[in-house]
mmCIF file of C-alpha atoms in Angstrom:
data_model
loop_
_atom_site.group_PDB
_atom_site.id
_atom_site.type_symbol
_atom_site.label_atom_id
_atom_site.label_comp_id
_atom_site.label_asym_id
_atom_site.label_seq_id
_atom_site.Cartn_x
_atom_site.Cartn_y
_atom_site.Cartn_z
ATOM 1 C CA UNK A 17 32.790 -115.878 -165.554
ATOM 2 C CA UNK A 18 34.205 -118.271 -162.840
ATOM 3 C CA UNK A 19 31.345 -117.319 -160.587
ATOM 4 C CA UNK A 20 28.887 -118.345 -163.342
ATOM 5 C CA UNK A 21 30.558 -121.620 -163.944
ATOM 6 C CA UNK A 22 30.509 -122.344 -160.252
ATOM 7 C CA UNK A 23 26.827 -121.508 -159.981
ATOM 8 C CA UNK A 24 26.068 -123.718 -163.107
ATOM 9 C CA UNK A 25 28.027 -126.630 -161.771
ATOM 10 C CA UNK A 26 26.296 -126.312 -158.350
ATOM 11 C CA UNK A 27 22.810 -126.337 -159.973
ATOM 12 C CA UNK A 28 23.812 -129.425 -162.003
ATOM 13 C CA UNK A 29 24.766 -131.275 -158.825
ATOM 14 C CA UNK A 30 21.696 -130.155 -157.035
ATOM 15 C CA UNK A 31 19.635 -131.522 -159.927
ATOM 16 C CA UNK A 32 21.476 -134.823 -159.681
ATOM 17 C CA UNK A 33 20.840 -134.960 -155.908
ATOM 18 C CA UNK A 34 17.099 -134.384 -156.533
ATOM 19 C CA UNK A 35 16.977 -137.195 -159.210
ATOM 20 C CA UNK A 36 18.773 -139.524 -156.860
ATOM 21 C CA UNK A 37 16.816 -138.616 -153.819
ATOM 22 C CA UNK A 38 13.662 -138.952 -155.675
ATOM 23 C CA UNK A 39 14.676 -142.575 -156.747
ATOM 24 C CA UNK A 40 15.578 -143.306 -153.055
ATOM 25 C CA UNK A 41 12.795 -141.912 -151.260
ATOM 26 C CA UNK A 42 9.646 -142.278 -153.683
ATOM 27 C CA UNK A 43 10.112 -145.480 -155.665
ATOM 28 C CA UNK A 44 6.917 -145.033 -157.541
ATOM 29 C CA UNK A 45 8.134 -141.594 -158.795
ATOM 30 C CA UNK A 46 11.337 -143.300 -160.187
ATOM 31 C CA UNK A 47 9.516 -146.136 -161.801
ATOM 32 C CA UNK A 48 7.286 -143.302 -163.681
ATOM 33 C CA UNK A 49 10.683 -141.819 -164.559
ATOM 34 C CA UNK A 50 11.937 -145.105 -166.010
ATOM 35 C CA UNK A 51 8.783 -145.671 -167.795
ATOM 36 C CA UNK A 52 9.152 -142.392 -169.605
ATOM 37 C CA UNK A 53 12.707 -143.467 -170.488
ATOM 38 C CA UNK A 54 11.501 -146.750 -171.686
ATOM 39 C CA UNK A 55 9.057 -145.183 -173.975
ATOM 40 C CA UNK A 56 11.404 -142.554 -175.586
ATOM 41 C CA UNK A 57 11.334 -142.348 -179.335
ATOM 42 C CA UNK A 58 13.684 -143.952 -181.603
ATOM 43 C CA UNK A 59 16.937 -142.114 -182.297
ATOM 44 C CA UNK A 60 18.330 -142.144 -185.622
ATOM 45 C CA UNK A 61 21.735 -142.990 -184.154
ATOM 46 C CA UNK A 62 20.692 -145.881 -182.042
ATOM 47 C CA UNK A 63 21.104 -149.426 -183.234
ATOM 48 C CA UNK A 64 18.040 -151.375 -184.389
ATOM 49 C CA UNK A 65 19.087 -154.216 -182.206
ATOM 50 C CA UNK A 66 16.474 -154.072 -179.378
ATOM 51 C CA UNK A 67 16.976 -155.722 -176.001
ATOM 52 C CA UNK A 68 14.080 -157.218 -174.210
ATOM 53 C CA UNK A 69 13.383 -156.864 -170.662
ATOM 54 C CA UNK A 70 15.100 -159.695 -168.960
ATOM 55 C CA UNK A 71 17.428 -160.588 -166.141
ATOM 56 C CA UNK A 72 20.287 -162.260 -167.997
ATOM 57 C CA UNK A 73 23.976 -162.987 -167.402
ATOM 58 C CA UNK A 74 25.842 -166.038 -168.618
ATOM 59 C CA UNK A 75 28.628 -164.758 -166.340
ATOM 60 C CA UNK A 76 26.453 -165.429 -163.224
ATOM 61 C CA UNK A 77 27.176 -168.690 -161.340
ATOM 62 C CA UNK A 78 24.143 -170.800 -161.171
ATOM 63 C CA UNK A 79 24.865 -171.588 -157.573
ATOM 64 C CA UNK A 80 22.075 -169.140 -156.061
ATOM 65 C CA UNK A 81 21.719 -170.443 -152.512
ATOM 66 C CA UNK A 82 19.623 -168.275 -149.992
ATOM 67 C CA UNK A 83 21.305 -165.931 -147.642
ATOM 68 C CA UNK A 84 21.705 -167.136 -144.206
ATOM 69 C CA UNK A 85 19.440 -166.037 -141.251
ATOM 70 C CA UNK A 86 22.340 -164.446 -139.622
ATOM 71 C CA UNK A 87 23.332 -162.449 -142.781
ATOM 72 C CA UNK A 88 19.657 -161.374 -143.324
ATOM 73 C CA UNK A 89 19.454 -160.204 -139.646
ATOM 74 C CA UNK A 90 22.816 -158.338 -139.833
ATOM 75 C CA UNK A 91 21.733 -156.711 -143.018
ATOM 76 C CA UNK A 92 18.409 -155.529 -141.643
ATOM 77 C CA UNK A 93 20.089 -154.180 -138.531
ATOM 78 C CA UNK A 94 22.556 -152.253 -140.620
ATOM 79 C CA UNK A 95 19.568 -151.013 -142.967
ATOM 80 C CA UNK A 96 18.064 -149.538 -139.776
ATOM 81 C CA UNK A 97 21.186 -147.718 -138.835
ATOM 82 C CA UNK A 98 21.381 -143.986 -139.512
ATOM 83 C CA UNK A 99 24.490 -142.042 -140.151
ATOM 84 C CA UNK A 100 24.980 -138.369 -140.954
ATOM 85 C CA UNK A 101 24.946 -137.759 -144.748
ATOM 86 C CA UNK A 102 28.126 -136.465 -146.093
ATOM 87 C CA UNK A 103 27.268 -133.499 -148.345
ATOM 88 C CA UNK A 104 30.812 -132.538 -149.287
ATOM 89 C CA UNK A 105 31.660 -136.024 -150.261
ATOM 90 C CA UNK A 106 28.616 -136.175 -152.455
ATOM 91 C CA UNK A 107 29.733 -132.926 -154.063
ATOM 92 C CA UNK A 108 33.223 -134.227 -154.548
ATOM 93 C CA UNK A 109 32.202 -137.435 -156.150
ATOM 94 C CA UNK A 110 29.510 -136.185 -158.317
ATOM 95 C CA UNK A 111 31.307 -133.206 -159.693
ATOM 96 C CA UNK A 112 33.794 -135.398 -161.393
ATOM 97 C CA UNK A 113 31.147 -136.699 -163.859
ATOM 98 C CA UNK A 114 29.425 -133.297 -164.563
ATOM 99 C CA UNK A 115 30.524 -131.588 -167.750
ATOM 100 C CA UNK A 116 29.486 -127.870 -168.206
ATOM 101 C CA UNK A 117 28.531 -126.820 -171.625
ATOM 102 C CA UNK A 118 31.555 -124.942 -173.198
ATOM 103 C CA UNK A 119 31.423 -121.264 -173.832
ATOM 104 C CA UNK A 120 30.626 -120.340 -177.478
ATOM 105 C CA UNK A 121 33.886 -119.077 -178.362
ATOM 106 C CA UNK A 122 35.791 -122.030 -176.587
ATOM 107 C CA UNK A 123 33.568 -124.830 -177.946
ATOM 108 C CA UNK A 124 35.182 -127.655 -179.623
ATOM 109 C CA UNK A 125 33.858 -130.110 -182.215
ATOM 110 C CA UNK A 126 33.163 -133.379 -180.579
ATOM 111 C CA UNK A 127 35.379 -136.230 -181.685
ATOM 112 C CA UNK A 128 34.315 -140.003 -182.441
ATOM 113 C CA UNK A 129 36.907 -142.432 -182.358
ATOM 114 C CA UNK A 130 36.457 -145.754 -184.104
ATOM 115 C CA UNK A 131 37.707 -148.611 -181.869
ATOM 116 C CA UNK A 132 38.897 -151.950 -183.363
ATOM 117 C CA UNK A 133 38.923 -155.444 -181.869
ATOM 118 C CA UNK A 134 41.754 -156.121 -179.447
ATOM 119 C CA UNK A 135 42.317 -152.412 -178.535
ATOM 120 C CA UNK A 136 43.073 -151.671 -174.909
ATOM 121 C CA UNK A 137 40.662 -149.094 -173.607
ATOM 122 C CA UNK A 138 42.189 -148.641 -170.259
ATOM 123 C CA UNK A 139 45.090 -150.196 -168.422
ATOM 124 C CA UNK A 140 46.195 -149.642 -164.813
ATOM 125 C CA UNK A 141 49.066 -147.137 -164.680
ATOM 126 C CA UNK A 142 49.021 -146.431 -168.302
ATOM 127 C CA UNK A 143 49.891 -142.752 -168.794
ATOM 128 C CA UNK A 144 48.049 -142.750 -172.317
ATOM 129 C CA UNK A 145 44.581 -143.566 -170.796
ATOM 130 C CA UNK A 146 42.042 -141.042 -172.044
ATOM 131 C CA UNK A 147 39.960 -141.407 -168.839
ATOM 132 C CA UNK A 148 40.458 -142.245 -165.228
ATOM 133 C CA UNK A 149 38.157 -144.009 -162.792
ATOM 134 C CA UNK A 150 36.731 -142.212 -159.935
ATOM 135 C CA UNK A 151 34.372 -143.281 -156.927
ATOM 136 C CA UNK A 152 30.571 -142.872 -157.151
ATOM 137 C CA UNK A 153 29.228 -144.618 -154.047
ATOM 138 C CA UNK A 154 25.739 -144.684 -152.386
ATOM 139 C CA UNK A 155 26.476 -141.243 -150.831
ATOM 140 C CA UNK A 156 24.804 -139.901 -154.075
ATOM 141 C CA UNK A 157 21.592 -141.303 -152.695
ATOM 142 C CA UNK A 158 22.166 -140.574 -149.076
ATOM 143 C CA UNK A 159 24.052 -143.670 -148.178
ATOM 144 C CA UNK A 160 27.201 -144.077 -146.160
ATOM 145 C CA UNK A 161 29.379 -146.575 -148.078
ATOM 146 C CA UNK A 162 32.748 -145.498 -149.131
ATOM 147 C CA UNK A 163 35.222 -146.700 -151.680
ATOM 148 C CA UNK A 164 38.464 -145.298 -153.466
ATOM 149 C CA UNK A 165 40.457 -146.436 -156.471
ATOM 150 C CA UNK A 166 44.027 -146.115 -157.322
ATOM 151 C CA UNK A 167 44.286 -145.731 -161.110
ATOM 152 C CA UNK A 168 47.971 -146.614 -160.994
ATOM 153 C CA UNK A 169 47.464 -149.993 -159.752
ATOM 154 C CA UNK A 170 43.706 -150.257 -160.469
ATOM 155 C CA UNK A 171 42.939 -151.372 -156.952
ATOM 156 C CA UNK A 172 39.263 -150.448 -155.981
ATOM 157 C CA UNK A 173 38.646 -150.992 -152.317
ATOM 158 C CA UNK A 174 36.442 -149.769 -149.544
ATOM 159 C CA UNK A 175 33.623 -150.649 -147.199
ATOM 160 C CA UNK A 176 29.971 -151.126 -147.963
ATOM 161 C CA UNK A 177 27.148 -150.600 -145.388
ATOM 162 C CA UNK A 178 23.484 -150.775 -145.453
ATOM 163 C CA UNK A 179 23.135 -147.598 -143.281
ATOM 164 C CA UNK A 180 20.692 -144.955 -144.501
ATOM 165 C CA UNK A 181 18.995 -147.500 -146.831
ATOM 166 C CA UNK A 182 22.245 -147.667 -148.831
ATOM 167 C CA UNK A 183 24.324 -150.537 -149.927
ATOM 168 C CA UNK A 184 26.478 -150.039 -152.961
ATOM 169 C CA UNK A 185 29.755 -148.517 -154.165
ATOM 170 C CA UNK A 186 30.948 -147.974 -157.604
ATOM 171 C CA UNK A 187 33.622 -146.356 -159.931
ATOM 172 C CA UNK A 188 32.860 -144.605 -163.013
ATOM 173 C CA UNK A 189 34.952 -143.322 -165.872
ATOM 174 C CA UNK A 190 35.518 -139.532 -166.056
ATOM 175 C CA UNK A 191 34.351 -137.988 -169.179
ATOM 176 C CA UNK A 192 36.442 -139.185 -172.058
ATOM 177 C CA UNK A 193 38.986 -136.405 -172.956
ATOM 178 C CA UNK A 194 36.976 -133.891 -170.808
ATOM 179 C CA UNK A 195 33.793 -134.853 -172.638
ATOM 180 C CA UNK A 196 34.799 -134.138 -176.002
ATOM 181 C CA UNK A 197 35.382 -137.816 -176.975
ATOM 182 C CA UNK A 198 33.040 -140.714 -177.796
ATOM 183 C CA UNK A 199 33.741 -144.276 -178.977
ATOM 184 C CA UNK A 200 32.341 -146.130 -181.963
ATOM 185 C CA UNK A 201 32.582 -149.820 -181.000
ATOM 186 C CA UNK A 202 30.453 -151.191 -183.892
ATOM 187 C CA UNK A 203 33.341 -153.587 -184.946
ATOM 188 C CA UNK A 204 33.481 -155.165 -181.588
ATOM 189 C CA UNK A 205 31.309 -157.825 -179.810
ATOM 190 C CA UNK A 206 32.183 -156.552 -176.392
ATOM 191 C CA UNK A 207 34.771 -155.680 -173.801
ATOM 192 C CA UNK A 208 37.061 -158.121 -172.060
ATOM 193 C CA UNK A 209 37.979 -157.317 -168.178
ATOM 194 C CA UNK A 210 41.139 -158.577 -166.541
ATOM 195 C CA UNK A 211 41.058 -158.488 -162.879
ATOM 196 C CA UNK A 212 42.613 -159.737 -159.672
ATOM 197 C CA UNK A 213 41.401 -160.160 -155.996
ATOM 198 C CA UNK A 214 37.621 -160.731 -157.034
ATOM 199 C CA UNK A 215 37.130 -163.238 -154.096
ATOM 200 C CA UNK A 216 34.011 -164.659 -155.685
ATOM 201 C CA UNK A 217 32.029 -161.512 -155.296
ATOM 202 C CA UNK A 218 29.346 -160.518 -157.873
ATOM 203 C CA UNK A 219 29.938 -157.104 -159.549
ATOM 204 C CA UNK A 220 28.322 -155.219 -162.213
ATOM 205 C CA UNK A 221 29.994 -153.658 -165.200
ATOM 206 C CA UNK A 222 28.077 -150.885 -166.958
ATOM 207 C CA UNK A 223 28.545 -149.340 -170.428
ATOM 208 C CA UNK A 224 26.934 -145.963 -171.079
ATOM 209 C CA UNK A 225 25.827 -144.606 -174.449
ATOM 210 C CA UNK A 226 24.583 -141.287 -172.904
ATOM 211 C CA UNK A 227 26.171 -138.391 -170.804
ATOM 212 C CA UNK A 228 22.994 -138.125 -168.679
ATOM 213 C CA UNK A 229 24.079 -138.454 -165.052
ATOM 214 C CA UNK A 230 21.304 -140.795 -164.254
ATOM 215 C CA UNK A 231 20.965 -142.208 -167.679
ATOM 216 C CA UNK A 232 20.463 -145.732 -168.819
ATOM 217 C CA UNK A 233 23.107 -148.240 -167.623
ATOM 218 C CA UNK A 234 23.682 -151.051 -169.825
ATOM 219 C CA UNK A 235 24.594 -153.654 -167.376
ATOM 220 C CA UNK A 236 26.188 -157.022 -167.016
ATOM 221 C CA UNK A 237 26.753 -159.033 -163.684
ATOM 222 C CA UNK A 238 29.608 -161.125 -163.289
ATOM 223 C CA UNK A 239 31.119 -163.259 -160.445
ATOM 224 C CA UNK A 240 34.743 -162.463 -160.068
ATOM 225 C CA UNK A 241 37.157 -165.330 -159.062
ATOM 226 C CA UNK A 242 40.454 -164.537 -157.206
ATOM 227 C CA UNK A 243 42.240 -163.637 -160.454
ATOM 228 C CA UNK A 244 40.946 -163.936 -163.964
ATOM 229 C CA UNK A 245 39.099 -162.298 -166.813
ATOM 230 C CA UNK A 246 35.372 -161.998 -167.979
ATOM 231 C CA UNK A 247 34.126 -161.083 -171.484
ATOM 232 C CA UNK A 248 31.080 -158.594 -171.440
ATOM 233 C CA UNK A 249 29.185 -159.140 -174.745
ATOM 234 C CA UNK A 250 27.191 -156.051 -175.811
ATOM 235 C CA UNK A 251 24.296 -158.430 -177.011
ATOM 236 C CA UNK A 252 23.417 -159.652 -173.527
ATOM 237 C CA UNK A 253 23.567 -156.125 -171.585
ATOM 238 C CA UNK A 254 20.484 -155.376 -169.272
ATOM 239 C CA UNK A 255 19.216 -151.802 -169.632
ATOM 240 C CA UNK A 256 18.628 -150.460 -166.003
ATOM 241 C CA UNK A 257 18.068 -147.340 -164.269
ATOM 242 C CA UNK A 258 18.574 -147.444 -160.480
ATOM 243 C CA UNK A 259 18.999 -151.201 -160.708
ATOM 244 C CA UNK A 260 15.453 -151.714 -162.303
ATOM 245 C CA UNK A 261 15.272 -152.892 -165.696
ATOM 246 C CA UNK A 262 13.646 -150.972 -168.541
ATOM 247 C CA UNK A 263 12.351 -152.012 -171.847
ATOM 248 C CA UNK A 264 11.657 -150.356 -175.206
ATOM 249 C CA UNK A 265 15.201 -149.116 -175.713
ATOM 250 C CA UNK A 266 18.269 -150.146 -177.554
ATOM 251 C CA UNK A 267 22.099 -149.784 -176.993
ATOM 252 C CA UNK A 268 23.943 -147.306 -179.287
ATOM 253 C CA UNK A 269 27.255 -149.142 -179.822
ATOM 254 C CA UNK A 270 28.428 -146.177 -181.952
ATOM 255 C CA UNK A 271 28.118 -143.740 -179.037
ATOM 256 C CA UNK A 272 30.036 -145.225 -176.007
ATOM 257 C CA UNK A 273 30.744 -142.441 -173.451
ATOM 258 C CA UNK A 274 31.361 -143.941 -170.129
ATOM 259 C CA UNK A 275 32.286 -147.248 -168.198
ATOM 260 C CA UNK A 276 31.331 -148.189 -164.652
ATOM 261 C CA UNK A 277 31.818 -150.860 -162.148
ATOM 262 C CA UNK A 278 29.443 -151.325 -159.157
ATOM 263 C CA UNK A 279 29.261 -153.667 -156.131
ATOM 264 C CA UNK A 280 25.753 -153.616 -154.852
ATOM 265 C CA UNK A 281 23.465 -155.681 -152.446
ATOM 266 C CA UNK A 282 20.789 -155.481 -155.293
ATOM 267 C CA UNK A 283 20.930 -157.473 -158.581
ATOM 268 C CA UNK A 284 17.906 -156.372 -160.533
ATOM 269 C CA UNK A 285 14.291 -155.224 -159.612
ATOM 270 C CA UNK A 286 14.738 -155.477 -155.955
ATOM 271 C CA UNK A 287 16.359 -159.072 -155.969
ATOM 272 C CA UNK A 288 19.178 -159.471 -153.641
ATOM 273 C CA UNK A 289 22.801 -160.209 -154.847
ATOM 274 C CA UNK A 290 23.530 -163.653 -153.341
ATOM 275 C CA UNK A 291 27.430 -162.961 -153.612
ATOM 276 C CA UNK A 292 27.350 -159.778 -151.632
ATOM 277 C CA UNK A 293 28.412 -158.965 -148.040
ATOM 278 C CA UNK A 294 28.428 -155.682 -146.172
ATOM 279 C CA UNK A 295 31.949 -154.690 -144.958
ATOM 280 C CA UNK A 296 35.276 -154.449 -146.549
ATOM 281 C CA UNK A 297 35.883 -155.462 -150.274
ATOM 282 C CA UNK A 298 38.451 -155.074 -152.916
ATOM 283 C CA UNK A 299 38.733 -155.640 -156.749
ATOM 284 C CA UNK A 300 41.903 -154.918 -158.889
ATOM 285 C CA UNK A 301 40.976 -153.853 -162.471
ATOM 286 C CA UNK A 302 44.018 -154.645 -164.565
ATOM 287 C CA UNK A 303 42.839 -153.958 -168.126
ATOM 288 C CA UNK A 304 39.867 -153.273 -170.257
ATOM 289 C CA UNK A 305 40.202 -154.159 -173.951
ATOM 290 C CA UNK A 306 37.567 -154.944 -176.815
ATOM 291 C CA UNK A 307 37.037 -158.372 -178.490
#
């Protein structure tokens, strides 16, 4: 039985690798995949509030100067750099977000928890958290960036590189209570993030309403000051797949199953993040709560 589960897990990881590699190496194929996602049929549990294809964020500073010639040259040089791909790091990271189907005799009924306004969803060092954050970097697409997070302090840090055509790091929530829990946030307008050590960098916050490994990311960009908080309204989220916006879909606020942070050189649809630099970075995530 253990062998069967190991083989199933390996196959799931290889499928994730195939999907990610396709998006990296054959953009046209990825766009076709996103087109199919964008044209999916309406689901009875999905809110009727549709989101148009746009590139919004009220949290993004309007100061959008061009990157300097030196920065661009450095970025291009790094992008041409090739480093060995770390297969075992890919497996180690990806395996934390793959939930195997339960055995028939061990299956549990899924639990949906209604979340009220002002509830803490996650807090650094809180033993009652029903999920942890774990790194999910561009190694899943062949890149060489690397990050780690300490769930006791909320400190997420690492080093971003353009090598191997990469350029992003991220942390993603592990399956809520092992994949048996989803959140109904229909009473809430959004999620407030308290953080420290942002240093003016632009991050993305993602809410997921699907357990698909490469499913739609409901994304909001925000500029993080040294210390502070930011409110992420559900109404202005951007639906993306591999940092490309998609249309014809809507956010299921009754079925929140994942949360994620990303720090990427790309904004949306190939545009560069003007508040991004390769090299060391850090963000301390203090608390996530509804509002």
